[in-house]
mmCIF file of C-alpha atoms in Angstrom:
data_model
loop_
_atom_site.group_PDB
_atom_site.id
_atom_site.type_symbol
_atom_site.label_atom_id
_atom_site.label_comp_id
_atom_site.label_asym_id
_atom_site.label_seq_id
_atom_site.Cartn_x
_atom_site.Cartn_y
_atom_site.Cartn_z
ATOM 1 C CA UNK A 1 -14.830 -0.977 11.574
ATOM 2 C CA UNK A 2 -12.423 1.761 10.401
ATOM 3 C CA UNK A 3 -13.543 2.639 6.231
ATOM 4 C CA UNK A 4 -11.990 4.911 4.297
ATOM 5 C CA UNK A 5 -13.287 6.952 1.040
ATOM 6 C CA UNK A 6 -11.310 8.557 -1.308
ATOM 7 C CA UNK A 7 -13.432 11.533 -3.357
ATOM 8 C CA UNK A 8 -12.052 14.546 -6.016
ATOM 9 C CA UNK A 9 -11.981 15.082 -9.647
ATOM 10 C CA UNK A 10 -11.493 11.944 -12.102
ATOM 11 C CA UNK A 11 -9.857 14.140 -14.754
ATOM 12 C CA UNK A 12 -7.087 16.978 -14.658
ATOM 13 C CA UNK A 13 -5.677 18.511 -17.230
ATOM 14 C CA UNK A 14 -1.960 18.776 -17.637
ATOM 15 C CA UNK A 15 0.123 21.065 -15.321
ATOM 16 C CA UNK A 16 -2.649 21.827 -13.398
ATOM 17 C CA UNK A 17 -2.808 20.669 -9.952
ATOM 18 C CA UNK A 18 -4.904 17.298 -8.686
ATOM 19 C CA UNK A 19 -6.554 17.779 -5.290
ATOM 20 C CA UNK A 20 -8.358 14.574 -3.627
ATOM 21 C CA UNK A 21 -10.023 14.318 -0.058
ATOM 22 C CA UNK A 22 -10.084 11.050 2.204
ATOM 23 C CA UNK A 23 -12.631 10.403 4.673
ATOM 24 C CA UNK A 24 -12.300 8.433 7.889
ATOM 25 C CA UNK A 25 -15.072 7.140 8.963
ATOM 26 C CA UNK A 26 -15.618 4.196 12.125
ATOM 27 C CA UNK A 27 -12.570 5.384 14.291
ATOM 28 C CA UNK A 28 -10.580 8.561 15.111
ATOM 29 C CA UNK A 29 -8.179 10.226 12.758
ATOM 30 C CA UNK A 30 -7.025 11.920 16.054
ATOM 31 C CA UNK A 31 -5.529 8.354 17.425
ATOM 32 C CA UNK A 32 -2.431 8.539 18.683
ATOM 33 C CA UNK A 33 -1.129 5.274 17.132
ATOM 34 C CA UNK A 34 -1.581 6.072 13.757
ATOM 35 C CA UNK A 35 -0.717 7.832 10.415
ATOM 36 C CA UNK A 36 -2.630 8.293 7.155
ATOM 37 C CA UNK A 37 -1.118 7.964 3.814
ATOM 38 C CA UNK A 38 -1.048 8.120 0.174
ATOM 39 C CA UNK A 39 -0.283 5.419 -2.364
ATOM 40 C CA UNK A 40 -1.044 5.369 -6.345
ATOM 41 C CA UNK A 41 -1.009 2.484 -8.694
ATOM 42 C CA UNK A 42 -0.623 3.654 -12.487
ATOM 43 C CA UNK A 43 -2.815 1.478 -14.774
ATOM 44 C CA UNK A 44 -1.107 -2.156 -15.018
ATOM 45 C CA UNK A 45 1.646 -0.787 -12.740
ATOM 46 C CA UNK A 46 3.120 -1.621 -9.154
ATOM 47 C CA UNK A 47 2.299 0.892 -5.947
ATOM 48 C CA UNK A 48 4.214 3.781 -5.119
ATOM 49 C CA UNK A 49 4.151 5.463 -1.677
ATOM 50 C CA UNK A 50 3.339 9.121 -1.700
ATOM 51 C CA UNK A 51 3.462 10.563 1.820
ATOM 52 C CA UNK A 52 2.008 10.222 5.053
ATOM 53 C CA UNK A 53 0.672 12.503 7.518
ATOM 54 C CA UNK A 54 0.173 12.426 11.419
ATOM 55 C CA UNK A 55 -3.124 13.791 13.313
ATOM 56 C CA UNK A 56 -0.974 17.031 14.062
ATOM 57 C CA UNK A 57 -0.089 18.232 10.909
ATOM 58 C CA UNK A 58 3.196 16.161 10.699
ATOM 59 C CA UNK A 59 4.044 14.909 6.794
ATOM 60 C CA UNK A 60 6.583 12.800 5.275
ATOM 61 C CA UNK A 61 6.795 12.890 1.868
ATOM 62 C CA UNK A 62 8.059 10.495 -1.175
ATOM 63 C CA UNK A 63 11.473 11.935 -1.837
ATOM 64 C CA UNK A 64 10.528 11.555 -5.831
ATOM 65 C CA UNK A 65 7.436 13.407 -5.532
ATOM 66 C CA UNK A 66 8.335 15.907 -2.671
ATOM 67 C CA UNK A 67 8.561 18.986 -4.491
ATOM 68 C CA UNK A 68 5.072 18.735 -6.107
ATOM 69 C CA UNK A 69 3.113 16.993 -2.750
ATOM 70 C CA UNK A 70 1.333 18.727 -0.073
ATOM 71 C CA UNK A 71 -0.557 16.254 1.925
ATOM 72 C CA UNK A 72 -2.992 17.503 4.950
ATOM 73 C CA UNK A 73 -5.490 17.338 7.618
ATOM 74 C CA UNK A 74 -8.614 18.191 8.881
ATOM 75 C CA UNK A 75 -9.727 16.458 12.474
ATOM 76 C CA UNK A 76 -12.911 18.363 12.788
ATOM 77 C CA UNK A 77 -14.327 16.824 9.295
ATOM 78 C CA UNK A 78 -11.723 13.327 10.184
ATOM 79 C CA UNK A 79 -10.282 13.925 6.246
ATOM 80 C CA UNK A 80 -7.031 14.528 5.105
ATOM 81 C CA UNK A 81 -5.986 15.547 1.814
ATOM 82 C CA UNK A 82 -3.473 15.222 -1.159
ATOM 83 C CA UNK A 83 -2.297 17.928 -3.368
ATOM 84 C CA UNK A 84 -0.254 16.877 -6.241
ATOM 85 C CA UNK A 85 0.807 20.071 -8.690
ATOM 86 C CA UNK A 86 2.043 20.219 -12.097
ATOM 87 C CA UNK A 87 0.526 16.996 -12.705
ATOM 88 C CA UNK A 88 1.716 14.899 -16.488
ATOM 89 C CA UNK A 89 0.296 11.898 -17.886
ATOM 90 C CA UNK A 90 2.466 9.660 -15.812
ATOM 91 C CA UNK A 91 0.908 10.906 -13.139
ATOM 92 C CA UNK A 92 -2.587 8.777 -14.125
ATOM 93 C CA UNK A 93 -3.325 6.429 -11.386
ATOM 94 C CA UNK A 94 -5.758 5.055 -9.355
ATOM 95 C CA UNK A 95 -4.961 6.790 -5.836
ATOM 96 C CA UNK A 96 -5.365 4.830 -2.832
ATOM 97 C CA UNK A 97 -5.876 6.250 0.793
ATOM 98 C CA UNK A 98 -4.989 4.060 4.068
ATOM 99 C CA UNK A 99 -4.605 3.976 7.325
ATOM 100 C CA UNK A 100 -0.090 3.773 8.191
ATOM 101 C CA UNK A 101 1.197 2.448 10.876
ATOM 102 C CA UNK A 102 4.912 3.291 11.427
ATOM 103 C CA UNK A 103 7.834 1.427 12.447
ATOM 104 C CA UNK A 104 11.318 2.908 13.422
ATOM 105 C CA UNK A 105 11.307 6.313 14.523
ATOM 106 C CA UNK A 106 12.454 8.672 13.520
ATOM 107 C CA UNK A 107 12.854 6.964 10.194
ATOM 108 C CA UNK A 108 9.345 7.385 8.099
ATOM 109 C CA UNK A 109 8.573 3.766 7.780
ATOM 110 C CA UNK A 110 4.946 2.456 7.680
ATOM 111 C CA UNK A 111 2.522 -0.301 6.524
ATOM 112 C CA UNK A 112 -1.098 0.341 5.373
ATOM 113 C CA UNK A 113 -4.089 -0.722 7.032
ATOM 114 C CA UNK A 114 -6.723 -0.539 5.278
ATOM 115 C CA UNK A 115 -7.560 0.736 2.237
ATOM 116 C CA UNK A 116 -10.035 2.680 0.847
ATOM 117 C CA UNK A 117 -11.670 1.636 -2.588
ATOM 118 C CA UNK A 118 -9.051 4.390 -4.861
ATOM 119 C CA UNK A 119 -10.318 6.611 -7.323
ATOM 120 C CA UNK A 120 -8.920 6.539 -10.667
ATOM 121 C CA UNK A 121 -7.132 9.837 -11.668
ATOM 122 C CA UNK A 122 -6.328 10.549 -15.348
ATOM 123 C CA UNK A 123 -4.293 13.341 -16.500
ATOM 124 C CA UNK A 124 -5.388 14.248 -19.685
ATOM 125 C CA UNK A 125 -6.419 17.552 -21.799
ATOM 126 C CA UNK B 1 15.770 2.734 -2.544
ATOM 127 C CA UNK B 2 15.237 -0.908 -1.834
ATOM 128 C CA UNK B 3 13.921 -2.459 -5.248
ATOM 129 C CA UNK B 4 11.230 -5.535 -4.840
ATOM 130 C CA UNK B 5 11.688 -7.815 -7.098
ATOM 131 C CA UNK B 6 8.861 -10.534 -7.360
ATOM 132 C CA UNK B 7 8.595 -14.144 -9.317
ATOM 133 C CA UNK B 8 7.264 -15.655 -10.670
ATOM 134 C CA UNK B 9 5.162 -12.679 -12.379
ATOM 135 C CA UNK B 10 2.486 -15.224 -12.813
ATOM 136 C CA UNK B 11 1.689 -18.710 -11.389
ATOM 137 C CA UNK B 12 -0.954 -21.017 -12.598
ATOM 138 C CA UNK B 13 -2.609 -23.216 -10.048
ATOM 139 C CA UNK B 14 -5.368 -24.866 -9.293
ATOM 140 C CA UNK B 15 -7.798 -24.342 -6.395
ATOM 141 C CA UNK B 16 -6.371 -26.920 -3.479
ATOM 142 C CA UNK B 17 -2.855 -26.424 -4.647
ATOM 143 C CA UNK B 18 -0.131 -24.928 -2.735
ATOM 144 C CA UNK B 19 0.740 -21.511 -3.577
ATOM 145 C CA UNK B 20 4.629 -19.918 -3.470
ATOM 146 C CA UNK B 21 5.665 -16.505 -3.887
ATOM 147 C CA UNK B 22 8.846 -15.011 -3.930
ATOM 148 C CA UNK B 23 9.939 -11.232 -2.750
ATOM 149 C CA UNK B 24 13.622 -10.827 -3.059
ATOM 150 C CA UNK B 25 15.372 -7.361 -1.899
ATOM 151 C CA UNK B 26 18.235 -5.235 -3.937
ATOM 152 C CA UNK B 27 19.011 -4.602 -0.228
ATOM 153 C CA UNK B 28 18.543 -6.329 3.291
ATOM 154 C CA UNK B 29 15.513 -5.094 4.852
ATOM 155 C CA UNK B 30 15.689 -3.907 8.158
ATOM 156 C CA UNK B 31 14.387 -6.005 11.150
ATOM 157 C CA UNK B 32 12.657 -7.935 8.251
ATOM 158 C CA UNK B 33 10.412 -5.278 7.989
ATOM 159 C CA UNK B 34 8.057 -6.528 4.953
ATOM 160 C CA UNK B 35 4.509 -6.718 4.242
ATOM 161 C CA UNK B 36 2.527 -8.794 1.995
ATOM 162 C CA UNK B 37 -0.668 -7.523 0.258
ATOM 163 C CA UNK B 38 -3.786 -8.972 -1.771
ATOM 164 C CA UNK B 39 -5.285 -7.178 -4.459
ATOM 165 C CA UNK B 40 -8.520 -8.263 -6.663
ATOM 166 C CA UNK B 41 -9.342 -6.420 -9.989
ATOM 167 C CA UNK B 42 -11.269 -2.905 -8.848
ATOM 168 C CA UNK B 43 -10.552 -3.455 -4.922
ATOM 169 C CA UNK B 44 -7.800 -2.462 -2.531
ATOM 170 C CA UNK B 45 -5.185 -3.832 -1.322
ATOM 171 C CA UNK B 46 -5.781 -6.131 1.939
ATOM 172 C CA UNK B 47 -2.706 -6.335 4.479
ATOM 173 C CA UNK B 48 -1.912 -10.161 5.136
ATOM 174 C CA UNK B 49 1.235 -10.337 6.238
ATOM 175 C CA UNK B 50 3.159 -7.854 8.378
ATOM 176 C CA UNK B 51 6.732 -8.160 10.095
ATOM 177 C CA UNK B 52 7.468 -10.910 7.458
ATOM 178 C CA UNK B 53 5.817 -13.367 9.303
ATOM 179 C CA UNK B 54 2.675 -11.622 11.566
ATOM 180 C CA UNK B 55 -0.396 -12.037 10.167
ATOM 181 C CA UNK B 56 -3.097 -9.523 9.938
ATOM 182 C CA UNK B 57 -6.020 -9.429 11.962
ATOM 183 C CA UNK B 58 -8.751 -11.743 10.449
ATOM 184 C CA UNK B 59 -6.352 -13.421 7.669
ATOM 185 C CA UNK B 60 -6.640 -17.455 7.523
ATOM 186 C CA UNK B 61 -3.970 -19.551 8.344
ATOM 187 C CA UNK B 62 -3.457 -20.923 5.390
ATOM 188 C CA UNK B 63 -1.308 -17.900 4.368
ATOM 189 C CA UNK B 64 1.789 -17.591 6.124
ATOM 190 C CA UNK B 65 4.830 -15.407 5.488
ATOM 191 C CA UNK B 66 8.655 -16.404 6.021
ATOM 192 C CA UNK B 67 12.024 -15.017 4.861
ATOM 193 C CA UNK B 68 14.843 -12.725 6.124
ATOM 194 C CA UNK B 69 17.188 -10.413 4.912
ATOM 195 C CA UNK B 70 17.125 -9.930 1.082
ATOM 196 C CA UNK B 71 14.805 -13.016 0.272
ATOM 197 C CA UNK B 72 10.926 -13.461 1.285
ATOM 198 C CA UNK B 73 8.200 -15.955 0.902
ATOM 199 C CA UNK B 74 4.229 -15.583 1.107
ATOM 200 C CA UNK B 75 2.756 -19.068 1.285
ATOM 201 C CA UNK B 76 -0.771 -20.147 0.878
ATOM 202 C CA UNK B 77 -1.323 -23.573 1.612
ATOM 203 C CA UNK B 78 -4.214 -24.643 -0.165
ATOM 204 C CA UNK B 79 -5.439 -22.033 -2.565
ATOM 205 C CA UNK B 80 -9.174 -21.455 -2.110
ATOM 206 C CA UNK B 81 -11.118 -19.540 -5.239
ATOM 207 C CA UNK B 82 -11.084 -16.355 -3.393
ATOM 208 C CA UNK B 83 -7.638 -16.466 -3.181
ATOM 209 C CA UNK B 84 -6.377 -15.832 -6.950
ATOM 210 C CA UNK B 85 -5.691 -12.576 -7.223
ATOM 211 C CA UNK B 86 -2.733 -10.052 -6.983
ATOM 212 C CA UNK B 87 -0.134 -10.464 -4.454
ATOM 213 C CA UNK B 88 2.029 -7.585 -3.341
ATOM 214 C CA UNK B 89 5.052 -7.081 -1.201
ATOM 215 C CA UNK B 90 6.630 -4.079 0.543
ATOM 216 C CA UNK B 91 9.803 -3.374 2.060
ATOM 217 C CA UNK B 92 9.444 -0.363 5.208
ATOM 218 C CA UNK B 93 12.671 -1.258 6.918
ATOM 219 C CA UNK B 94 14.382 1.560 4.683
ATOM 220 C CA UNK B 95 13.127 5.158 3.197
ATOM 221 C CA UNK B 96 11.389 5.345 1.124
ATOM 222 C CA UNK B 97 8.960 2.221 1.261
ATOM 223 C CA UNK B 98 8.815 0.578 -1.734
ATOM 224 C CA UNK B 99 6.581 -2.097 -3.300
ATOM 225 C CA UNK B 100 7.010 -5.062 -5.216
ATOM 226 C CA UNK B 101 5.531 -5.075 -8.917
ATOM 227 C CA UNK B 102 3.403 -8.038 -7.694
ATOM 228 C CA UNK B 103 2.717 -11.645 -8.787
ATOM 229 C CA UNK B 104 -0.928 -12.714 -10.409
ATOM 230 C CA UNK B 105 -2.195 -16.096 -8.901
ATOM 231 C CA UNK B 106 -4.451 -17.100 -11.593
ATOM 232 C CA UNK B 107 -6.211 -20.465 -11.733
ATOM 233 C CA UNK B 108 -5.176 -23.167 -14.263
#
């Protein structure tokens, strides 16, 4: 059974950058069927989609986050990554890594399956 | 983007009860392409619904997912204790995805 674990610092400070690591564990982050994504929830809030990113190296990123996202990959360790830079307090969240499956091509449309646990960023001096 | 819009924000009910939640789109979504999600307190999200009407692997068949166009519907039939919790939708029929701000299913 595919799990997924999200690991990196709890706490960043302001403007600095927040770097977390998701690792794929009971199937191949190689398959050819699949993406991996991002998604946060801020404390009491809804989800937001960050970006997704394909075995190759291929990322799609949240249009309202793109200029501060790098998302990427590692096969030989199966993790991929998220990089979010000149982080605020809004950006507090609990960030969620999952498994995407897209739809449409060559639209960047996809639903998450599964989840891993999240780990709870806070932005905060 | 495609704003989610969710009600009731909460619904009381008790366990045995039939549960129904409403997703309704600023936009038509695409080939009806909208998933439904269950969230308890400190857990992720599980997929239940996908393709407005598919269900996930594993999901009962109590829950069951209907709707087209701007309006959608997650039902649960008879509401068992482990299922009061957060309910989510999502809209990936246009960029960017978007998600629903989510209705609580809490028990009376």
């Amino acid at each position: 059974q595919l799990q997924m674990q999200e690991s990196g610092p709890g706490l960043v400070k302001p403007s600095e950058t927040l770097s977390l690591t998701c690792t794929v564990s009971g199937g191949s982050i190689n398959s050819s069927n699949y993406y991996w994504g991002w998604i946060r929830q801020p404390p009491g809030k809804g989800l937001e989609w960050i970006g997704s990113i394909y075995y190759s190296g291929i990322t799609y990123y949240n249009p309202s986050l793109q200029s501060r996202v790098t998302i990427s990959v590692d096969t030989s360790k199966s993790q991929f990554s998220l990089k979010l830079s000149s982080v605020t307090a809004a950006d507090t969240a609990v960030y969620f890594c999952a498994r995407a499956v897209r739809v449409i091509v060559p639209a960047p449309l996809f639903w998450f399956d599964p989840w891993g646990q999240g780990t709870l960023v806070t932005v905060s001096s | 983007e495609i704003v989610l819009t969710q009600s009731p924000g909460t619904l009381s009910l008790s366990p045995g009860e039939r549960a129904t939640l409403s997703c309704r789109a600023s936009q038509s979504v695409s080939n009806n392409y909208l998933a439904w999600y269950q969230q308890k307190p400190g857990q992720a999200p599980r997929l239940l619904i996908y393709d407005a009407s598919s269900r996930a692997t594993g999901i009962p068949d109590r829950f069951s997912g209907s709707g087209s166009g701007t309006d959608f519907t997650l039902t649960i039939s008879r509401l068992g204790p482990e299922d009061f919790a957060m309910y989510y939708c999502q809209q990936y029929g246009s960029s960017p995805q978007t998600f629903g701000q989510g209705t609580k299913v809490e028990i009376k």
